[in-house]
Amino acid sequence: MSISTLEQSRRLMQGTLLGGLLLVIGGVGYSLIRYPALLTIPESGFYLIPLVILLGSYGWAAFRGTQASTDSARLALQFGWRWGILVGALWMIELWAGNLADPSGNSVVRLIYHGSILAVPLITVWASASASRLTGKILTGVRVGLWSGLISALITFATFMVIAYFLWNVPPNAHEMSDFARSGISDFAVYRTADNMAAMINHLWIGPFVGLIAGTVGGVLGSGITASEGSRAQ
């Protein structure tokens, strides 16, 4: 892999992470400006404090984590960015099927919904195994899973934000109204925004967590294949 290709991968990863962070900050800021009451509800600290920690972690990953010093780490950046975009697209499909469409009343939508969720770890395992097979190192696959998880989480956040504010004009169902009544929040718009923000923030750690687990599995498989091929060659 040429130095120019590796540098391009680093810049793509860094630029995507920083661009995603700006979208997250902008989306949360817009929500707080539009609904200041979000800061007064008791649950706000349970989500805003972890959000600050997550944003700091993503920022560190963008500025420091992308400064790869080994061929394995650089390869992971390339694979992580490429496959992270694909995993992000799968989460976009899941969000469409689960929010804009109705998976409960349509078997095709339900299949798409569950299929896209299942495809996320499977694709990540494949990508991580492919990278680890090239280097023979488990850590390469772990890094691929983590990077793809970070990228896909930011894509998911941005997609959910677009759905919540511009596309999702769905009347509340009985379950949502029941949760709203128990929440103690007087304004339904504030309640729904808080609920949506909580879901979006959760994806910021779900993405890397799933990526880390699937990346570890893929790393073990890929490095195992390399070791097996080396034994047969001898």
PDB file of C-alpha atoms in Angstrom:
ATOM      1  CA  MET A   1       0.000   0.000   0.000  1.00  0.00           C
ATOM      2  CA  SER A   2       1.500   3.334  -1.072  1.00  0.00           C
ATOM      3  CA  ILE A   3       2.178   6.195   1.332  1.00  0.00           C
ATOM      4  CA  SER A   4      -0.233   8.436  -0.578  1.00  0.00           C
ATOM      5  CA  THR A   5      -3.029   5.871  -0.222  1.00  0.00           C
ATOM      6  CA  LEU A   6      -2.376   5.533   3.498  1.00  0.00           C
ATOM      7  CA  GLU A   7      -2.352   9.294   3.987  1.00  0.00           C
ATOM      8  CA  GLN A   8      -5.585   9.581   2.039  1.00  0.00           C
ATOM      9  CA  SER A   9      -7.181   6.965   4.306  1.00  0.00           C
ATOM     10  CA  ARG A  10      -6.067   8.885   7.382  1.00  0.00           C
ATOM     11  CA  ARG A  11      -7.473  12.142   6.053  1.00  0.00           C
ATOM     12  CA  LEU A  12     -10.763  10.520   5.061  1.00  0.00           C
ATOM     13  CA  MET A  13     -11.161   9.007   8.512  1.00  0.00           C
ATOM     14  CA  GLN A  14     -10.234  12.219  10.308  1.00  0.00           C
ATOM     15  CA  GLY A  15     -12.419  14.396   8.092  1.00  0.00           C
ATOM     16  CA  THR A  16     -15.417  12.072   8.427  1.00  0.00           C
ATOM     17  CA  LEU A  17     -15.106  11.918  12.213  1.00  0.00           C
ATOM     18  CA  LEU A  18     -14.751  15.687  12.570  1.00  0.00           C
ATOM     19  CA  GLY A  19     -17.614  16.331  10.142  1.00  0.00           C
ATOM     20  CA  GLY A  20     -19.807  13.895  12.043  1.00  0.00           C
ATOM     21  CA  LEU A  21     -18.912  15.532  15.344  1.00  0.00           C
ATOM     22  CA  LEU A  22     -19.975  18.907  13.992  1.00  0.00           C
ATOM     23  CA  LEU A  23     -23.321  17.413  12.953  1.00  0.00           C
ATOM     24  CA  VAL A  24     -23.820  15.913  16.408  1.00  0.00           C
ATOM     25  CA  ILE A  25     -22.955  19.156  18.165  1.00  0.00           C
ATOM     26  CA  GLY A  26     -25.145  21.119  15.768  1.00  0.00           C
ATOM     27  CA  GLY A  27     -28.080  18.735  16.186  1.00  0.00           C
ATOM     28  CA  VAL A  28     -27.914  18.735  19.963  1.00  0.00           C
ATOM     29  CA  GLY A  29     -27.421  22.494  20.048  1.00  0.00           C
ATOM     30  CA  TYR A  30     -30.414  23.037  17.779  1.00  0.00           C
ATOM     31  CA  SER A  31     -32.541  20.820  20.027  1.00  0.00           C
ATOM     32  CA  LEU A  32     -31.530  22.712  23.158  1.00  0.00           C
ATOM     33  CA  ILE A  33     -32.154  26.098  21.554  1.00  0.00           C
ATOM     34  CA  ARG A  34     -35.529  25.038  20.178  1.00  0.00           C
ATOM     35  CA  TYR A  35     -36.583  23.319  23.417  1.00  0.00           C
ATOM     36  CA  PRO A  36     -34.738  24.884  26.387  1.00  0.00           C
ATOM     37  CA  ALA A  37     -36.921  22.822  28.725  1.00  0.00           C
ATOM     38  CA  LEU A  38     -34.764  19.813  27.776  1.00  0.00           C
ATOM     39  CA  LEU A  39     -32.204  21.099  30.268  1.00  0.00           C
ATOM     40  CA  THR A  40     -34.733  21.121  33.112  1.00  0.00           C
ATOM     41  CA  ILE A  41     -36.044  17.565  32.919  1.00  0.00           C
ATOM     42  CA  PRO A  42     -34.566  15.219  35.551  1.00  0.00           C
ATOM     43  CA  GLU A  43     -33.177  12.742  32.981  1.00  0.00           C
ATOM     44  CA  SER A  44     -31.123  15.332  31.097  1.00  0.00           C
ATOM     45  CA  GLY A  45     -27.956  14.661  33.067  1.00  0.00           C
ATOM     46  CA  PHE A  46     -28.128  10.939  32.335  1.00  0.00           C
ATOM     47  CA  TYR A  47     -27.735  11.678  28.614  1.00  0.00           C
ATOM     48  CA  LEU A  48     -25.931  15.008  28.326  1.00  0.00           C
ATOM     49  CA  ILE A  49     -23.053  14.019  30.614  1.00  0.00           C
ATOM     50  CA  PRO A  50     -22.352  10.782  28.695  1.00  0.00           C
ATOM     51  CA  LEU A  51     -22.715  12.796  25.488  1.00  0.00           C
ATOM     52  CA  VAL A  52     -19.895  15.130  26.532  1.00  0.00           C
ATOM     53  CA  ILE A  53     -17.713  12.118  27.366  1.00  0.00           C
ATOM     54  CA  LEU A  54     -18.541  10.477  24.042  1.00  0.00           C
ATOM     55  CA  LEU A  55     -17.836  13.652  22.079  1.00  0.00           C
ATOM     56  CA  GLY A  56     -14.477  13.947  23.820  1.00  0.00           C
ATOM     57  CA  SER A  57     -13.669  10.335  22.928  1.00  0.00           C
ATOM     58  CA  TYR A  58     -14.631  10.851  19.293  1.00  0.00           C
ATOM     59  CA  GLY A  59     -12.554  14.021  19.184  1.00  0.00           C
ATOM     60  CA  TRP A  60      -9.547  12.193  20.601  1.00  0.00           C
ATOM     61  CA  ALA A  61     -10.012   9.447  18.010  1.00  0.00           C
ATOM     62  CA  ALA A  62     -10.130  12.022  15.212  1.00  0.00           C
ATOM     63  CA  PHE A  63      -7.036  13.972  16.258  1.00  0.00           C
ATOM     64  CA  ARG A  64      -4.874  11.339  17.948  1.00  0.00           C
ATOM     65  CA  GLY A  65      -6.211   7.936  17.026  1.00  0.00           C
ATOM     66  CA  THR A  66      -5.808   8.553  13.304  1.00  0.00           C
ATOM     67  CA  GLN A  67      -2.066   9.191  13.705  1.00  0.00           C
ATOM     68  CA  ALA A  68      -1.272   5.600  12.770  1.00  0.00           C
ATOM     69  CA  SER A  69       2.369   4.590  13.191  1.00  0.00           C
ATOM     70  CA  THR A  70       2.289   0.990  11.925  1.00  0.00           C
ATOM     71  CA  ASP A  71       1.226  -0.647   8.675  1.00  0.00           C
ATOM     72  CA  SER A  72      -1.419  -2.627  10.565  1.00  0.00           C
ATOM     73  CA  ALA A  73      -2.942   0.515  12.079  1.00  0.00           C
ATOM     74  CA  ARG A  74      -2.917   2.295   8.742  1.00  0.00           C
ATOM     75  CA  LEU A  75      -4.557  -0.619   7.003  1.00  0.00           C
ATOM     76  CA  ALA A  76      -7.233  -0.608   9.703  1.00  0.00           C
ATOM     77  CA  LEU A  77      -7.962   3.049   8.948  1.00  0.00           C
ATOM     78  CA  GLN A  78      -8.540   2.243   5.292  1.00  0.00           C
ATOM     79  CA  PHE A  79     -10.759  -0.758   5.953  1.00  0.00           C
ATOM     80  CA  GLY A  80     -12.533   0.929   8.853  1.00  0.00           C
ATOM     81  CA  TRP A  81     -13.539   3.970   6.832  1.00  0.00           C
ATOM     82  CA  ARG A  82     -14.647   2.017   3.787  1.00  0.00           C
ATOM     83  CA  TRP A  83     -16.693  -0.568   5.660  1.00  0.00           C
ATOM     84  CA  GLY A  84     -17.925   1.964   8.213  1.00  0.00           C
ATOM     85  CA  ILE A  85     -19.711   3.796   5.406  1.00  0.00           C
ATOM     86  CA  LEU A  86     -21.434   0.553   4.412  1.00  0.00           C
ATOM     87  CA  VAL A  87     -22.404  -0.289   7.994  1.00  0.00           C
ATOM     88  CA  GLY A  88     -23.726   3.259   8.377  1.00  0.00           C
ATOM     89  CA  ALA A  89     -25.883   2.704   5.294  1.00  0.00           C
ATOM     90  CA  LEU A  90     -27.289  -0.458   6.897  1.00  0.00           C
ATOM     91  CA  TRP A  91     -28.218   1.518  10.022  1.00  0.00           C
ATOM     92  CA  MET A  92     -29.889   4.101   7.774  1.00  0.00           C
ATOM     93  CA  ILE A  93     -32.030   1.334   6.281  1.00  0.00           C
ATOM     94  CA  GLU A  94     -32.870   0.100   9.785  1.00  0.00           C
ATOM     95  CA  LEU A  95     -33.938   3.593  10.836  1.00  0.00           C
ATOM     96  CA  TRP A  96     -36.104   3.966   7.738  1.00  0.00           C
ATOM     97  CA  ALA A  97     -37.770   0.592   8.265  1.00  0.00           C
ATOM     98  CA  GLY A  98     -38.273   1.104  11.981  1.00  0.00           C
ATOM     99  CA  ASN A  99     -39.496   4.714  11.922  1.00  0.00           C
ATOM    100  CA  LEU A 100     -40.751   5.906   8.553  1.00  0.00           C
ATOM    101  CA  ALA A 101     -42.130   2.517   7.556  1.00  0.00           C
ATOM    102  CA  ASP A 102     -44.116   0.165   9.782  1.00  0.00           C
ATOM    103  CA  PRO A 103     -42.366  -3.175  10.368  1.00  0.00           C
ATOM    104  CA  SER A 104     -45.224  -4.489  12.523  1.00  0.00           C
ATOM    105  CA  GLY A 105     -47.762  -4.470   9.720  1.00  0.00           C
ATOM    106  CA  ASN A 106     -45.647  -5.317   6.688  1.00  0.00           C
ATOM    107  CA  SER A 107     -43.675  -8.551   6.367  1.00  0.00           C
ATOM    108  CA  VAL A 108     -41.302  -7.119   3.741  1.00  0.00           C
ATOM    109  CA  VAL A 109     -40.475  -4.084   5.865  1.00  0.00           C
ATOM    110  CA  ARG A 110     -40.063  -6.345   8.888  1.00  0.00           C
ATOM    111  CA  LEU A 111     -37.620  -8.523   6.927  1.00  0.00           C
ATOM    112  CA  ILE A 112     -35.657  -5.457   5.843  1.00  0.00           C
ATOM    113  CA  TYR A 113     -35.631  -4.128   9.394  1.00  0.00           C
ATOM    114  CA  HIS A 114     -34.314  -7.303  11.020  1.00  0.00           C
ATOM    115  CA  GLY A 115     -32.069  -8.125   8.071  1.00  0.00           C
ATOM    116  CA  SER A 116     -30.264  -4.779   8.210  1.00  0.00           C
ATOM    117  CA  ILE A 117     -29.664  -5.162  11.960  1.00  0.00           C
ATOM    118  CA  LEU A 118     -28.268  -8.674  11.507  1.00  0.00           C
ATOM    119  CA  ALA A 119     -26.095  -7.561   8.597  1.00  0.00           C
ATOM    120  CA  VAL A 120     -24.254  -4.967  10.729  1.00  0.00           C
ATOM    121  CA  PRO A 121     -22.180  -7.417  12.839  1.00  0.00           C
ATOM    122  CA  LEU A 122     -21.824  -9.886   9.963  1.00  0.00           C
ATOM    123  CA  ILE A 123     -20.379  -7.243   7.637  1.00  0.00           C
ATOM    124  CA  THR A 124     -18.082  -6.012  10.405  1.00  0.00           C
ATOM    125  CA  VAL A 125     -16.793  -9.529  11.079  1.00  0.00           C
ATOM    126  CA  TRP A 126     -16.122  -9.987   7.363  1.00  0.00           C
ATOM    127  CA  ALA A 127     -14.292  -6.681   7.035  1.00  0.00           C
ATOM    128  CA  SER A 128     -12.215  -7.284  10.160  1.00  0.00           C
ATOM    129  CA  ALA A 129     -11.344 -10.842   9.136  1.00  0.00           C
ATOM    130  CA  SER A 130     -10.275  -9.636   5.685  1.00  0.00           C
ATOM    131  CA  ALA A 131      -7.934  -7.046   7.190  1.00  0.00           C
ATOM    132  CA  SER A 132      -6.504  -9.412   9.820  1.00  0.00           C
ATOM    133  CA  ARG A 133      -5.872 -12.027   7.167  1.00  0.00           C
ATOM    134  CA  LEU A 134      -3.596  -9.555   5.379  1.00  0.00           C
ATOM    135  CA  THR A 135      -1.542  -8.763   8.467  1.00  0.00           C
ATOM    136  CA  GLY A 136      -1.914 -11.936  10.512  1.00  0.00           C
ATOM    137  CA  LYS A 137      -2.733  -9.805  13.555  1.00  0.00           C
ATOM    138  CA  ILE A 138      -5.911  -9.900  15.637  1.00  0.00           C
ATOM    139  CA  LEU A 139      -5.443  -6.233  16.575  1.00  0.00           C
ATOM    140  CA  THR A 140      -5.930  -5.190  12.952  1.00  0.00           C
ATOM    141  CA  GLY A 141      -9.431  -6.624  12.971  1.00  0.00           C
ATOM    142  CA  VAL A 142     -10.206  -5.062  16.338  1.00  0.00           C
ATOM    143  CA  ARG A 143      -9.192  -1.673  14.984  1.00  0.00           C
ATOM    144  CA  VAL A 144     -11.247  -2.125  11.820  1.00  0.00           C
ATOM    145  CA  GLY A 145     -14.319  -2.936  13.901  1.00  0.00           C
ATOM    146  CA  LEU A 146     -13.783   0.042  16.168  1.00  0.00           C
ATOM    147  CA  TRP A 147     -13.213   2.522  13.337  1.00  0.00           C
ATOM    148  CA  SER A 148     -16.193   1.266  11.350  1.00  0.00           C
ATOM    149  CA  GLY A 149     -18.305   1.463  14.503  1.00  0.00           C
ATOM    150  CA  LEU A 150     -17.334   5.091  15.076  1.00  0.00           C
ATOM    151  CA  ILE A 151     -18.079   6.065  11.486  1.00  0.00           C
ATOM    152  CA  SER A 152     -21.384   4.194  11.337  1.00  0.00           C
ATOM    153  CA  ALA A 153     -22.524   5.666  14.669  1.00  0.00           C
ATOM    154  CA  LEU A 154     -22.064   9.206  13.394  1.00  0.00           C
ATOM    155  CA  ILE A 155     -23.927   8.356  10.190  1.00  0.00           C
ATOM    156  CA  THR A 156     -26.734   6.877  12.297  1.00  0.00           C
ATOM    157  CA  PHE A 157     -26.922   9.978  14.478  1.00  0.00           C
ATOM    158  CA  ALA A 158     -27.147  12.283  11.456  1.00  0.00           C
ATOM    159  CA  THR A 159     -29.798  10.076   9.819  1.00  0.00           C
ATOM    160  CA  PHE A 160     -31.897   9.882  12.974  1.00  0.00           C
ATOM    161  CA  MET A 161     -31.651  13.644  13.342  1.00  0.00           C
ATOM    162  CA  VAL A 162     -32.952  14.201   9.797  1.00  0.00           C
ATOM    163  CA  ILE A 163     -35.800  11.729  10.362  1.00  0.00           C
ATOM    164  CA  ALA A 164     -36.752  13.225  13.733  1.00  0.00           C
ATOM    165  CA  TYR A 165     -36.812  16.865  12.621  1.00  0.00           C
ATOM    166  CA  PHE A 166     -37.730  16.812   8.957  1.00  0.00           C
ATOM    167  CA  LEU A 167     -39.387  13.528   7.967  1.00  0.00           C
ATOM    168  CA  TRP A 168     -41.038  11.992  11.002  1.00  0.00           C
ATOM    169  CA  ASN A 169     -44.512  13.509  11.219  1.00  0.00           C
ATOM    170  CA  VAL A 170     -46.142  10.512  12.891  1.00  0.00           C
ATOM    171  CA  PRO A 171     -48.937  10.974  15.458  1.00  0.00           C
ATOM    172  CA  PRO A 172     -48.110   9.430  18.844  1.00  0.00           C
ATOM    173  CA  ASN A 173     -49.364   5.908  19.434  1.00  0.00           C
ATOM    174  CA  ALA A 174     -50.916   4.612  22.655  1.00  0.00           C
ATOM    175  CA  HIS A 175     -47.616   3.283  23.977  1.00  0.00           C
ATOM    176  CA  GLU A 176     -45.852   6.595  23.371  1.00  0.00           C
ATOM    177  CA  MET A 177     -48.661   8.539  25.050  1.00  0.00           C
ATOM    178  CA  SER A 178     -48.519   6.197  28.021  1.00  0.00           C
ATOM    179  CA  ASP A 179     -44.766   6.782  28.386  1.00  0.00           C
ATOM    180  CA  PHE A 180     -45.335  10.514  28.014  1.00  0.00           C
ATOM    181  CA  ALA A 181     -47.923  10.491  30.803  1.00  0.00           C
ATOM    182  CA  ARG A 182     -45.508   8.694  33.140  1.00  0.00           C
ATOM    183  CA  SER A 183     -42.579  10.964  32.265  1.00  0.00           C
ATOM    184  CA  GLY A 184     -43.889  13.990  34.157  1.00  0.00           C
ATOM    185  CA  ILE A 185     -43.038  16.261  31.204  1.00  0.00           C
ATOM    186  CA  SER A 186     -45.853  18.690  30.369  1.00  0.00           C
ATOM    187  CA  ASP A 187     -44.951  19.348  26.715  1.00  0.00           C
ATOM    188  CA  PHE A 188     -45.191  16.368  24.349  1.00  0.00           C
ATOM    189  CA  ALA A 189     -42.798  17.967  21.828  1.00  0.00           C
ATOM    190  CA  VAL A 190     -40.167  18.242  24.562  1.00  0.00           C
ATOM    191  CA  TYR A 191     -40.788  14.627  25.591  1.00  0.00           C
ATOM    192  CA  ARG A 192     -40.461  13.283  22.034  1.00  0.00           C
ATOM    193  CA  THR A 193     -37.330  15.362  21.390  1.00  0.00           C
ATOM    194  CA  ALA A 194     -35.750  14.111  24.625  1.00  0.00           C
ATOM    195  CA  ASP A 195     -36.633  10.531  23.704  1.00  0.00           C
ATOM    196  CA  ASN A 196     -35.180  10.951  20.214  1.00  0.00           C
ATOM    197  CA  MET A 197     -32.014  12.543  21.572  1.00  0.00           C
ATOM    198  CA  ALA A 198     -31.561   9.683  24.019  1.00  0.00           C
ATOM    199  CA  ALA A 199     -31.843   7.184  21.160  1.00  0.00           C
ATOM    200  CA  MET A 200     -29.374   9.137  19.020  1.00  0.00           C
ATOM    201  CA  ILE A 201     -26.862   9.474  21.853  1.00  0.00           C
ATOM    202  CA  ASN A 202     -27.132   5.761  22.620  1.00  0.00           C
ATOM    203  CA  HIS A 203     -26.071   4.962  19.076  1.00  0.00           C
ATOM    204  CA  LEU A 204     -22.816   6.823  19.671  1.00  0.00           C
ATOM    205  CA  TRP A 205     -21.683   4.048  22.015  1.00  0.00           C
ATOM    206  CA  ILE A 206     -23.657   1.178  20.485  1.00  0.00           C
ATOM    207  CA  GLY A 207     -21.820   1.558  17.168  1.00  0.00           C
ATOM    208  CA  PRO A 208     -18.268   1.296  18.588  1.00  0.00           C
ATOM    209  CA  PHE A 209     -19.337  -1.401  21.060  1.00  0.00           C
ATOM    210  CA  VAL A 210     -20.794  -3.650  18.357  1.00  0.00           C
ATOM    211  CA  GLY A 211     -17.819  -2.847  16.130  1.00  0.00           C
ATOM    212  CA  LEU A 212     -15.347  -3.776  18.850  1.00  0.00           C
ATOM    213  CA  ILE A 213     -16.970  -7.146  19.523  1.00  0.00           C
ATOM    214  CA  ALA A 214     -17.461  -8.029  15.850  1.00  0.00           C
ATOM    215  CA  GLY A 215     -13.976  -6.729  15.046  1.00  0.00           C
ATOM    216  CA  THR A 216     -12.444  -8.973  17.687  1.00  0.00           C
ATOM    217  CA  VAL A 217     -14.285 -11.999  16.286  1.00  0.00           C
ATOM    218  CA  GLY A 218     -13.184 -11.081  12.763  1.00  0.00           C
ATOM    219  CA  GLY A 219      -9.621 -10.483  13.927  1.00  0.00           C
ATOM    220  CA  VAL A 220      -9.431 -13.942  15.501  1.00  0.00           C
ATOM    221  CA  LEU A 221     -10.868 -15.563  12.379  1.00  0.00           C
ATOM    222  CA  GLY A 222      -8.667 -13.647   9.949  1.00  0.00           C
ATOM    223  CA  SER A 223      -5.425 -14.163  11.846  1.00  0.00           C
ATOM    224  CA  GLY A 224      -6.336 -17.834  12.300  1.00  0.00           C
ATOM    225  CA  ILE A 225      -6.743 -18.236   8.541  1.00  0.00           C
ATOM    226  CA  THR A 226      -3.334 -16.604   7.971  1.00  0.00           C
ATOM    227  CA  ALA A 227      -1.695 -18.917  10.499  1.00  0.00           C
ATOM    228  CA  SER A 228      -3.374 -21.946   8.916  1.00  0.00           C
ATOM    229  CA  GLU A 229      -2.231 -20.929   5.447  1.00  0.00           C
ATOM    230  CA  GLY A 230       1.311 -20.433   6.750  1.00  0.00           C
ATOM    231  CA  SER A 231       1.346 -23.911   8.299  1.00  0.00           C
ATOM    232  CA  ARG A 232       0.189 -25.524   5.059  1.00  0.00           C
ATOM    233  CA  ALA A 233       2.819 -23.622   3.088  1.00  0.00           C
ATOM    234  CA  GLN A 234       5.536 -25.105   5.285  1.00  0.00           C
TER     235      GLN A 234
END
